[in-house]
Short mmCIF file of C-alpha atoms and ligand atoms in Angstrom, two decimals:
data_model
loop_
_atom_site.label_atom_id
_atom_site.label_comp_id
_atom_site.label_asym_id
_atom_site.label_seq_id
_atom_site.Cartn_x
_atom_site.Cartn_y
_atom_site.Cartn_z
CA UNK A 1 30.74 64.88 10.67
CA UNK A 2 32.00 65.54 13.60
CA UNK A 3 35.46 63.94 14.48
CA UNK A 4 36.00 61.64 16.94
CA UNK A 5 39.19 62.67 18.44
CA UNK A 6 41.78 65.65 18.42
CA UNK A 7 45.55 64.94 18.73
CA UNK A 8 47.37 68.49 19.46
CA UNK A 9 51.12 68.10 18.48
CA UNK A 10 52.58 66.63 15.16
CA UNK A 11 55.88 65.53 16.18
CA UNK A 12 57.05 62.00 15.70
CA UNK A 13 54.91 60.74 18.34
CA UNK A 14 51.85 62.74 17.66
CA UNK A 15 51.78 62.29 14.03
CA UNK A 16 52.08 58.79 13.97
CA UNK A 17 49.65 57.98 16.79
CA UNK A 18 47.63 60.20 14.57
CA UNK A 19 47.69 58.01 11.57
CA UNK A 20 46.89 55.00 14.13
CA UNK A 21 43.93 56.06 14.90
CA UNK A 22 42.73 57.19 11.64
CA UNK A 23 43.87 53.70 10.10
CA UNK A 24 41.90 52.17 13.05
CA UNK A 25 38.40 54.07 12.19
CA UNK A 26 38.77 57.22 13.86
CA UNK A 27 38.08 60.59 12.31
CA UNK A 28 40.98 62.47 13.54
CA UNK A 29 41.12 66.30 13.77
CA UNK A 30 44.89 67.42 14.26
CA UNK A 31 46.33 70.80 15.30
CA UNK A 32 49.64 71.70 16.03
CA UNK A 33 50.64 75.05 17.50
CA UNK A 34 53.08 75.94 14.28
CA UNK A 35 51.67 75.76 11.21
CA UNK A 36 54.82 74.10 9.61
CA UNK A 37 54.63 70.50 11.34
CA UNK A 38 50.87 70.41 10.28
CA UNK A 39 52.12 71.42 6.50
CA UNK A 40 54.85 68.80 6.44
CA UNK A 41 52.24 66.24 8.26
CA UNK A 42 49.45 67.01 5.84
CA UNK A 43 51.79 66.82 2.72
CA UNK A 44 53.20 63.37 3.71
CA UNK A 45 50.16 61.63 5.23
CA UNK A 46 46.99 63.36 3.34
CA UNK A 47 44.61 60.43 4.48
CA UNK A 48 41.11 60.25 5.03
CA UNK A 49 39.66 60.58 8.19
CA UNK A 50 42.24 63.07 9.19
CA UNK A 51 41.18 66.58 9.17
CA UNK A 52 44.07 68.96 9.90
CA UNK A 53 43.28 72.45 11.46
CA UNK A 54 45.34 75.69 12.03
CA UNK A 55 42.98 77.44 14.16
CA UNK A 56 42.64 76.12 17.99
CA UNK A 57 39.02 77.02 17.98
CA UNK A 58 37.99 75.20 14.33
CA UNK A 59 40.30 72.20 15.74
CA UNK A 60 38.39 72.10 19.00
CA UNK A 61 34.72 72.72 17.57
CA UNK A 62 35.10 70.11 14.88
CA UNK A 63 35.24 67.26 17.82
CA UNK A 64 32.07 65.15 19.00
CA UNK A 65 31.10 65.66 22.41
CA UNK A 66 31.93 64.82 24.98
CA UNK A 67 35.44 66.21 23.58
CA UNK A 68 38.53 63.83 23.48
CA UNK A 69 41.88 65.46 23.17
CA UNK A 70 45.11 63.88 23.13
CA UNK A 71 48.24 66.36 24.18
CA UNK A 72 51.49 65.17 22.45
CA UNK A 73 53.58 68.19 23.35
CA UNK A 74 57.11 68.48 25.13
CA UNK A 75 56.31 67.69 29.01
CA UNK A 76 56.64 70.38 31.65
CA UNK A 77 55.57 73.92 31.00
CA UNK A 78 54.14 73.27 27.14
CA UNK A 79 51.46 70.90 28.96
CA UNK A 80 50.57 73.46 31.41
CA UNK A 81 50.28 76.52 28.37
CA UNK A 82 48.27 74.09 26.21
CA UNK A 83 45.98 73.11 28.76
CA UNK A 84 45.18 76.96 29.37
CA UNK A 85 44.80 77.59 25.76
CA UNK A 86 41.92 75.19 25.43
CA UNK A 87 40.33 75.22 28.36
CA UNK A 88 38.06 78.63 27.31
CA UNK A 89 37.06 76.55 24.44
CA UNK A 90 36.12 73.34 26.38
CA UNK A 91 32.73 71.98 28.38
CA UNK A 92 32.46 70.24 31.41
CA UNK A 93 32.46 66.36 30.86
CA UNK A 94 35.15 67.18 27.98
CA UNK A 95 38.57 65.06 28.31
CA UNK A 96 42.34 66.25 27.78
CA UNK A 97 44.99 62.95 27.72
CA UNK A 98 48.57 63.66 28.05
CA UNK A 99 50.78 61.60 26.31
CA UNK A 100 53.87 62.96 26.58
CA UNK A 101 56.30 61.53 29.65
CA UNK A 102 55.47 63.67 31.95
CA UNK A 103 56.34 64.27 35.76
CA UNK A 104 53.40 62.34 37.53
CA UNK A 105 53.07 65.01 40.16
CA UNK A 106 52.68 67.61 37.37
CA UNK A 107 49.82 65.54 36.14
CA UNK A 108 48.41 65.08 39.77
CA UNK A 109 48.44 68.82 39.82
CA UNK A 110 46.54 69.06 36.57
CA UNK A 111 44.14 66.05 37.23
CA UNK A 112 43.26 68.46 40.25
CA UNK A 113 42.95 71.46 38.46
CA UNK A 114 40.99 70.43 35.91
CA UNK A 115 38.41 68.34 37.87
CA UNK A 116 37.29 71.64 39.57
CA UNK A 117 36.56 72.89 35.98
CA UNK A 118 34.43 69.45 35.28
CA UNK A 119 37.23 68.73 32.87
CA UNK A 120 38.54 65.14 33.04
CA UNK A 121 42.17 64.47 32.83
CA UNK A 122 43.85 61.27 31.92
CA UNK A 123 47.93 61.02 31.94
CA UNK A 124 48.56 58.36 29.28
CA UNK A 125 51.82 57.05 29.39
CA UNK A 126 53.14 55.97 25.94
CA UNK A 127 55.60 53.85 25.32
CA UNK A 128 57.25 52.18 21.84
CA UNK A 129 59.02 54.93 20.41
CA UNK A 130 58.07 56.42 16.81
CA UNK A 131 57.49 53.00 15.18
CA UNK A 132 55.30 51.75 18.09
CA UNK A 133 53.30 54.79 17.92
CA UNK A 134 52.30 53.81 14.74
CA UNK A 135 51.51 50.00 14.81
CA UNK A 136 50.88 49.77 18.41
CA UNK A 137 52.39 51.33 21.39
CA UNK A 138 51.84 50.27 24.93
CA UNK A 139 49.40 52.67 27.28
CA UNK A 140 49.12 53.32 30.80
CA UNK A 141 46.14 55.33 30.97
CA UNK A 142 44.91 57.00 34.49
CA UNK A 143 42.65 59.18 35.86
CA UNK A 144 38.75 58.64 36.40
CA UNK A 145 37.44 55.54 35.86
CA UNK A 146 34.23 56.80 34.02
CA UNK A 147 36.42 59.27 31.81
CA UNK A 148 38.80 56.10 30.69
CA UNK A 149 35.63 54.13 30.01
CA UNK A 150 34.99 57.19 27.44
CA UNK A 151 38.33 56.77 25.67
CA UNK A 152 38.91 53.14 26.07
CA UNK A 153 37.81 52.11 22.93
CA UNK A 154 39.95 54.38 20.89
CA UNK A 155 43.32 53.68 23.31
CA UNK A 156 42.66 49.91 23.12
CA UNK A 157 41.89 49.74 19.27
CA UNK A 158 45.34 51.51 18.80
CA UNK A 159 47.63 50.09 21.19
CA UNK A 160 49.78 46.78 20.27
CA UNK A 161 48.11 43.39 20.82
CA UNK A 162 49.67 40.15 22.49
CA UNK A 163 47.61 37.25 22.55
CA UNK A 164 44.50 39.07 21.66
CA UNK A 165 44.74 41.57 24.71
CA UNK A 166 45.68 44.67 24.33
CA UNK A 167 48.62 46.49 25.89
CA UNK A 168 46.88 49.21 27.56
CA UNK A 169 44.10 49.04 30.64
CA UNK A 170 43.23 51.33 33.28
CA UNK A 171 46.30 52.16 35.78
CA UNK A 172 44.67 53.80 38.44
CA UNK A 173 44.00 57.32 39.82
CA UNK A 174 45.16 60.99 38.74
CA UNK A 175 48.93 60.83 37.14
CA UNK A 176 49.76 57.20 38.21
CA UNK A 177 49.59 56.33 34.35
CA UNK A 178 52.77 58.44 33.92
CA UNK A 179 53.92 57.17 37.48
CA UNK A 180 54.03 53.49 35.58
CA UNK A 181 55.56 55.20 32.87
CA UNK A 182 58.75 56.82 34.68
CA UNK A 183 59.37 53.57 36.19
CA UNK A 184 59.07 51.69 32.78
CA UNK A 185 61.71 53.83 31.99
CA UNK A 186 64.16 53.14 34.82
CA UNK A 187 63.80 49.47 34.13
CA UNK A 188 64.53 50.34 30.44
CA UNK A 189 67.77 52.46 31.96
CA UNK A 190 68.76 49.45 34.08
CA UNK A 191 67.83 46.73 31.35
CA UNK A 192 70.45 49.08 28.86
CA UNK A 193 72.94 49.27 31.08
CA UNK A 194 73.09 45.72 32.13
CA UNK A 195 73.40 44.84 28.32
CA UNK A 196 75.97 47.26 27.66
CA UNK A 197 77.80 45.93 30.16
CA UNK A 198 77.46 42.15 29.05
CA UNK A 199 78.40 43.53 25.55
CA UNK A 200 81.77 45.32 27.11
CA UNK A 201 82.82 42.26 29.60
CA UNK A 202 82.42 39.95 26.37
CA UNK A 203 84.47 42.28 24.15
CA UNK A 204 87.04 43.75 26.22
CA UNK A 205 87.42 41.00 28.66
CA UNK A 206 86.87 37.67 26.68
CA UNK A 207 87.91 39.00 23.33
CA UNK A 208 84.78 38.68 21.31
CA UNK A 209 84.71 40.67 17.80
CA UNK A 210 81.68 42.57 17.44
CA UNK A 211 80.41 40.01 14.49
CA UNK A 212 80.51 36.91 17.07
CA UNK A 213 78.52 39.56 19.68
CA UNK A 214 75.77 40.20 16.95
CA UNK A 215 75.66 36.17 16.93
CA UNK A 216 75.88 36.38 20.83
CA UNK A 217 72.74 38.32 21.15
CA UNK A 218 70.65 37.05 17.96
CA UNK A 219 70.94 33.31 19.57
CA UNK A 220 70.45 34.88 23.14
CA UNK A 221 67.12 36.47 21.90
CA UNK A 222 66.08 32.48 21.05
CA UNK A 223 66.45 32.00 24.90
CA UNK A 224 64.59 33.35 28.06
CA UNK A 225 66.48 36.49 27.40
CA UNK A 226 64.09 37.07 24.16
CA UNK A 227 63.55 40.92 24.27
CA UNK A 228 63.20 43.37 22.29
CA UNK A 229 65.89 45.37 23.72
CA UNK A 230 68.56 42.11 23.50
CA UNK A 231 67.49 42.27 19.89
CA UNK A 232 67.75 45.61 18.75
CA UNK A 233 71.17 45.19 20.33
CA UNK A 234 72.19 42.51 17.93
CA UNK A 235 70.96 44.53 14.93
CA UNK A 236 73.03 47.35 16.16
CA UNK A 237 76.11 45.21 16.44
CA UNK A 238 75.56 43.81 12.84
CA UNK A 239 75.60 47.27 11.27
CA UNK A 240 78.82 48.88 9.28
CA UNK A 241 79.24 53.03 8.48
CA UNK A 242 78.25 53.82 5.45
CA UNK A 243 80.92 56.92 5.60
CA UNK A 244 83.81 55.11 6.99
CA UNK A 245 83.26 51.39 6.60
CA UNK A 246 83.73 50.86 10.41
CA UNK A 247 81.06 48.94 12.28
CA UNK A 248 78.72 51.12 13.62
CA UNK A 249 79.25 50.61 17.16
CA UNK A 250 82.31 52.03 17.10
CA UNK A 251 81.91 55.24 15.33
CA UNK A 252 79.31 56.29 17.95
CA UNK A 253 80.76 58.65 21.03
CA UNK A 254 80.43 56.99 24.21
CA UNK A 255 78.58 59.09 25.79
CA UNK A 256 75.13 58.65 26.95
CA UNK A 257 71.80 61.01 26.60
CA UNK A 258 68.71 60.94 28.89
CA UNK A 259 65.57 63.13 28.75
CA UNK A 260 65.03 62.78 32.95
CA UNK A 261 62.72 59.77 33.06
CA UNK A 262 65.48 57.67 34.62
CA UNK A 263 66.82 60.32 37.21
CA UNK A 264 62.64 60.75 38.12
CA UNK A 265 62.55 56.99 39.04
CA UNK A 266 65.74 57.39 40.73
CA UNK A 267 64.36 60.40 43.05
CA UNK A 268 61.25 59.02 43.37
CA UNK A 269 62.73 55.90 44.99
CA UNK A 270 64.79 58.09 47.53
CA UNK A 271 61.72 59.50 48.39
CA UNK A 272 59.71 56.76 49.28
CA UNK A 273 62.85 55.23 51.04
CA UNK A 274 62.94 51.72 48.58
CA UNK A 275 66.40 50.27 47.10
CA UNK A 276 65.98 50.40 43.46
CA UNK A 277 69.54 50.52 43.63
CA UNK A 278 70.13 48.85 40.14
CA UNK A 279 67.89 51.96 38.02
CA UNK A 280 69.84 54.36 40.06
CA UNK A 281 72.91 52.98 38.84
CA UNK A 282 72.45 52.92 35.65
CA UNK A 283 71.46 56.30 35.41
CA UNK A 284 74.51 57.44 37.53
CA UNK A 285 76.55 55.14 34.74
CA UNK A 286 75.09 57.68 32.32
CA UNK A 287 76.38 60.40 34.05
CA UNK A 288 79.93 59.14 34.17
CA UNK A 289 79.66 58.52 30.55
CA UNK A 290 79.22 62.25 29.92
CA UNK A 291 82.44 62.93 31.35
CA UNK A 292 84.19 61.76 28.38
CA UNK A 293 87.07 64.62 28.20
CA UNK A 294 87.60 63.85 32.04
CA UNK A 295 88.10 60.57 31.38
CA UNK A 296 89.94 60.76 28.72
CA UNK A 297 92.40 62.71 30.68
CA UNK A 298 92.28 60.55 33.63
CA UNK A 299 93.17 57.26 31.71
CA UNK A 300 96.40 58.91 31.13
CA UNK A 301 97.21 59.10 35.26
CA UNK A 302 95.60 56.89 36.80
CA UNK A 303 96.56 53.23 36.79
CA UNK A 304 94.25 49.99 36.97
CA UNK A 305 95.28 46.23 36.95
CA UNK A 306 97.80 45.20 34.36
CA UNK A 307 96.79 43.66 31.02
CA UNK A 308 96.80 39.89 31.62
CA UNK A 309 97.50 37.38 29.03
CA UNK A 310 94.65 34.84 30.11
CA UNK A 311 93.34 32.88 27.34
CA UNK A 312 89.47 32.85 27.58
CA UNK A 313 87.04 29.70 27.19
CA UNK A 314 84.42 31.88 24.89
CA UNK A 315 81.64 29.49 24.96
CA UNK A 316 81.66 29.12 28.76
CA UNK A 317 82.16 32.47 29.68
CA UNK A 318 79.30 33.56 26.93
CA UNK A 319 77.10 31.21 29.02
CA UNK A 320 77.93 33.05 32.25
CA UNK A 321 77.12 36.11 30.89
CA UNK A 322 74.03 35.04 29.78
CA UNK A 323 72.93 33.87 33.23
CA UNK A 324 74.86 36.88 34.67
CA UNK A 325 72.33 38.89 32.52
CA UNK A 326 68.94 37.34 32.92
CA UNK A 327 70.08 37.44 36.92
CA UNK A 328 70.51 41.26 36.67
CA UNK A 329 67.32 41.35 34.76
CA UNK A 330 65.59 39.65 37.32
CA UNK A 331 67.07 42.16 40.14
CA UNK A 332 66.16 45.16 38.53
CA UNK A 333 62.54 44.16 37.67
CA UNK A 334 62.15 43.25 41.16
CA UNK A 335 63.40 46.72 42.58
CA UNK A 336 60.96 48.36 39.81
CA UNK A 337 57.82 46.21 40.68
CA UNK A 338 59.18 46.20 44.19
CA UNK A 339 59.05 50.52 43.68
CA UNK A 340 55.27 50.04 42.11
CA UNK A 341 54.00 48.54 44.90
CA UNK A 342 55.71 50.97 47.49
CA UNK A 343 54.08 53.81 45.45
CA UNK A 344 50.89 52.38 44.59
CA UNK A 345 50.40 52.00 48.87
CA UNK A 346 52.05 55.44 49.87
CA UNK A 347 49.81 57.41 47.27
CA UNK A 348 46.62 55.04 47.73
CA UNK A 349 46.65 53.82 44.05
CA UNK A 350 45.68 50.13 43.95
CA UNK A 351 48.08 49.56 41.15
CA UNK A 352 47.43 46.33 39.80
CA UNK A 353 51.37 44.78 39.23
CA UNK A 354 50.66 41.39 37.19
CA UNK A 355 48.17 44.02 35.12
CA UNK A 356 50.90 46.22 34.44
CA UNK A 357 53.53 43.44 33.31
CA UNK A 358 50.78 42.84 30.89
CA UNK A 359 50.74 46.17 29.37
CA UNK A 360 54.42 45.60 29.41
CA UNK A 361 54.36 42.51 26.98
CA UNK A 362 53.82 44.50 23.88
CA UNK A 363 54.45 47.35 22.08
CA UNK A 364 56.93 48.84 24.63
CA UNK A 365 60.60 49.05 25.09
CA UNK A 366 61.09 46.65 27.72
CA UNK A 367 58.99 44.54 26.29
CA UNK A 368 60.01 40.42 26.85
CA UNK A 369 59.12 37.20 26.91
CA UNK A 370 59.58 36.73 30.47
CA UNK A 371 56.74 39.78 31.42
CA UNK A 372 54.49 36.70 31.19
CA UNK A 373 56.38 34.83 33.87
CA UNK A 374 56.12 38.59 36.01
CA UNK A 375 52.67 38.55 35.40
CA UNK A 376 52.04 34.74 36.65
CA UNK A 377 53.86 35.41 39.88
CA UNK A 378 51.64 38.58 40.97
CA UNK A 379 48.61 36.49 39.56
CA UNK A 380 49.66 33.43 41.82
CA UNK A 381 49.91 35.78 44.75
CA UNK A 382 48.95 39.47 44.56
CA UNK A 383 50.84 39.97 48.17
CA UNK A 384 54.09 38.85 46.82
CA UNK A 385 56.32 41.30 48.71
CA UNK A 386 59.34 40.62 45.91
CA UNK A 387 59.58 39.05 42.50
CA UNK A 388 62.64 37.15 44.06
CA UNK A 389 60.41 35.25 46.19
CA UNK A 390 58.10 33.69 43.30
CA UNK A 391 58.71 30.09 42.49
CA UNK A 392 59.89 30.82 38.81
CA UNK A 393 62.24 34.07 39.62
CA UNK A 394 63.27 32.08 43.01
CA UNK A 395 64.47 29.44 41.39
CA UNK A 396 66.41 30.92 38.69
CA UNK A 397 68.15 33.17 40.84
CA UNK A 398 69.31 30.26 42.47
CA UNK A 399 70.63 28.62 39.53
CA UNK A 400 72.18 32.11 38.08
CA UNK A 401 73.73 33.84 41.32
CA UNK A 402 77.33 32.06 40.69
CA UNK A 403 77.26 33.45 36.97
CA UNK A 404 77.07 36.75 38.02
CA UNK A 405 79.52 36.70 40.98
CA UNK A 406 81.87 34.76 38.53
CA UNK A 407 81.46 37.67 35.77
CA UNK A 408 81.65 40.42 38.24
CA UNK A 409 85.26 38.66 39.99
CA UNK A 410 86.66 38.47 36.29
CA UNK A 411 85.39 42.31 35.38
CA UNK A 412 87.30 43.36 38.44
CA UNK A 413 90.21 41.37 37.90
CA UNK A 414 90.44 43.37 35.05
CA UNK A 415 89.63 46.53 35.83
CA UNK A 416 86.36 47.12 34.07
CA UNK A 417 83.55 48.78 35.61
CA UNK A 418 80.33 46.64 36.25
CA UNK A 419 77.91 48.90 38.08
CA UNK A 420 74.66 47.53 37.62
CA UNK A 421 75.90 43.72 37.34
CA UNK A 422 77.48 44.77 40.83
CA UNK A 423 74.66 46.44 42.04
CA UNK A 424 72.42 43.42 41.16
CA UNK A 425 74.56 41.05 43.01
CA UNK A 426 74.82 43.27 46.13
CA UNK A 427 71.30 44.00 46.13
CA UNK A 428 70.75 39.88 46.09
CA UNK A 429 73.41 39.42 48.37
CA UNK A 430 71.58 41.76 50.95
CA UNK A 431 67.94 40.99 50.24
CA UNK A 432 68.72 37.09 51.03
CA UNK A 433 70.79 37.96 54.54
CA UNK A 434 69.16 37.72 57.34
CA UNK A 435 71.84 39.61 59.34
CA UNK A 436 73.25 42.80 57.95
CA UNK A 437 76.03 45.14 59.32
CA UNK A 438 73.40 47.88 59.91
CA UNK A 439 73.68 47.24 64.03
CA UNK A 440 77.14 48.97 63.82
CA UNK A 441 75.54 51.67 62.20
CA UNK A 442 73.17 51.63 64.48
CA UNK A 443 75.77 51.81 67.22
CA UNK A 444 77.33 54.16 65.56
CA UNK A 445 74.50 56.62 65.39
CA UNK A 446 73.69 56.01 69.10
CA UNK A 447 77.51 56.40 70.40
CA UNK A 448 78.07 59.78 68.21
CA UNK A 449 74.27 61.22 68.35
CA UNK A 450 72.57 59.38 71.11
CA UNK A 451 70.30 58.63 68.31
CA UNK A 452 68.66 54.95 69.78
CA UNK A 453 68.94 51.58 69.01
CA UNK A 454 66.53 48.30 69.30
CA UNK A 455 67.99 45.31 70.90
CA UNK A 456 67.67 41.63 69.67
CA UNK A 457 66.64 40.58 73.04
CA UNK A 458 64.09 42.66 74.32
CA UNK A 459 61.17 45.63 73.14
CA UNK A 460 61.93 49.31 73.18
CA UNK A 461 64.18 51.88 72.10
CA UNK A 462 67.85 52.22 73.80
CA UNK A 463 70.73 54.28 74.42
CA UNK A 464 74.28 53.02 75.49
CA UNK A 465 76.26 54.87 77.83
CA UNK A 466 79.60 54.37 75.25
CA UNK A 467 81.96 56.94 76.92
CA UNK A 468 82.05 55.15 80.07
CA UNK A 469 85.64 53.89 80.73
CA UNK A 470 84.23 50.22 81.19
CA UNK A 471 84.24 48.01 78.14
CA UNK A 472 81.25 46.62 79.77
CA UNK A 473 78.62 49.06 78.44
CA UNK A 474 75.27 49.95 80.07
CA UNK A 475 72.09 50.08 77.78
CA UNK A 476 69.50 52.51 78.79
CA UNK A 477 65.30 52.16 77.52
CA UNK A 478 64.46 55.42 75.99
CA UNK A 479 61.09 54.44 75.24
C1 LIG B 501 59.71 54.36 25.56
C2 LIG B 501 60.80 55.31 25.88
C3 LIG B 501 60.80 56.73 25.25
C4 LIG B 501 61.69 57.45 26.06
C5 LIG B 501 63.44 56.89 25.31
C6 LIG B 501 64.63 58.53 25.75
O1 LIG B 501 59.04 53.89 26.02
O2 LIG B 501 59.22 54.48 24.17
O3 LIG B 501 61.40 55.15 27.13
O4 LIG B 501 59.65 57.32 26.56
O5 LIG B 501 61.58 59.04 26.13
O6 LIG B 501 63.60 55.88 25.46
O7 LIG B 501 64.73 58.06 26.64
P1 LIG B 501 66.24 59.01 27.30
O8 LIG B 501 66.27 60.00 26.57
O9 LIG B 501 65.80 59.31 28.93
O10 LIG B 501 67.02 57.94 27.24
#
C-alpha cells in the first residue's frame, strides 16, 4: 500500500506533525536529510502507518499519486535546495507544501517557479509550537484552490478544532498563507511585550510578589483576557528553579531572542505604509533587551526619577493594568488586521479577515477568547476599516482608554519603559483625532523643499512663498 503523505524534515515540528497525521489515519512516509534524526524518530516513535526512508527516491516513490509532500525544514535556502532535489523525482500534479516560517516573498517565487513545472506549491503557516504540531496546530494554507482541495482532508484532520470547526482554512493565492503566519507572529510579539510590561509595572511599581503576580494572571485568565499567553504566563511565574531554589523568572537572563518573523512584519508594515507601531515597538524592545551589557553599564551613569515611597492600592492598580493590557491588545490586533486588509488589497489576495480570526481561535500561540469577537466584527461588517470601530471594541476602548493612560503616567513617573503600552495609546489617540499635527510637517516640507501642500479650503496642491519678508504669506497653486 502506498503512503498517503510524505513529511520531509524530522526536527521537532516535522516529527510531531508526522505523528499527528499517522494518528489521524494517514500512512506517512518520513525522510530526513541526515539519517540520525530518522533513526531517533524511528526508535522513539515506531508506530503503525509511519514508513521511514533513508533514501529520497524510495521516499518519493512510496507516495500515492498525486504525491503530497510536507517540507518541515529551516526557512530560507534549505527550502530551495530540498525543492530542487525533489523536482526530478516528481510528476506533474504533485503537491509540495512548505510548513516552515518562510518569507512570503520566497513563497511567492517558489509558487510561480513550480507552477511552470506543473507542480503545486502550497505555503502552510503552522502555529502552535511542538505541542500544537502533535495535538492540533492552527494551519494557514495558501496556493491554488484546486491543489488545496487535495490536501485539505489531511490538513483539516490534524488541525486544532474549536466548536467543531478545524483551525485551518484556505487563505488565498501564492504565499498569502505565510504572510498570514508572519503577521500572526508580529501580533504574538506585541501580545508578549504587552504582557511583559504589565508584569513589570505590577512587580516594580505596585510591588507585587511573583506569587501574587501568578495569581493575578491566573485570575485574568478567567476574564476577557483569557488566552494561551496569559495562561502560560501564570504558569511560568509559579515555577521555581530546581538548581537554585529561586523563581524561574528570576534566573532567566533578560535578553529576548527572535528568529525574524516579527521583524519581517514590521518591515512589511513600512513597505505597505501602514502604522503597525505596536508590533514594531515590540521588535525594538527585543533589540534593546539584547544590549544587556550596555544596559548594565548605562545604569551606573544615567539617572532617572528618585525612588518614591508612595503606597499603592494593589487591587485598584491590578484592575487598571488589566484594562490597560486589554486596551493595548485591542490596538495591537487592530493594527495587525489592518495590515492584513492593506496587504490583501495591495497583493490582490482577497483575504477573509473573519476567517483568519476563526483559524486563530485554537492551536496557535495567540489563541484567545476575544478572537471570536474579531470574527464577529468582520462577519457583521466585511468592509470594517479598523477593529476599533466595531461596536464591541469601540465600547471596550472607550471604557479602558483611561486605565491605559493612568498606567502609562505612573510608569513614566517611575522611570519604567512601557514601549508597547505607550505606542498603543499614541496610536489610539492619533487614530481618534480628526486633526493631527501633520499640517506643520507639510508646512516645513514646503518651506525647505517646495514639496507643496493641500489646503483645507480649496482643491489642488499649493506652494507658499515662505521667504518673503512680510508675515502675510502668498500660496500659489502648483496643480
Ligand atoms: C508559533 C510561533 C513560532 C515561532 C516561535 C519563535 O506560532 O508557533 O510563532 O512560529 O517560531 O514563537 O519565534 P521567535 O523566535 O521569533 O520569538
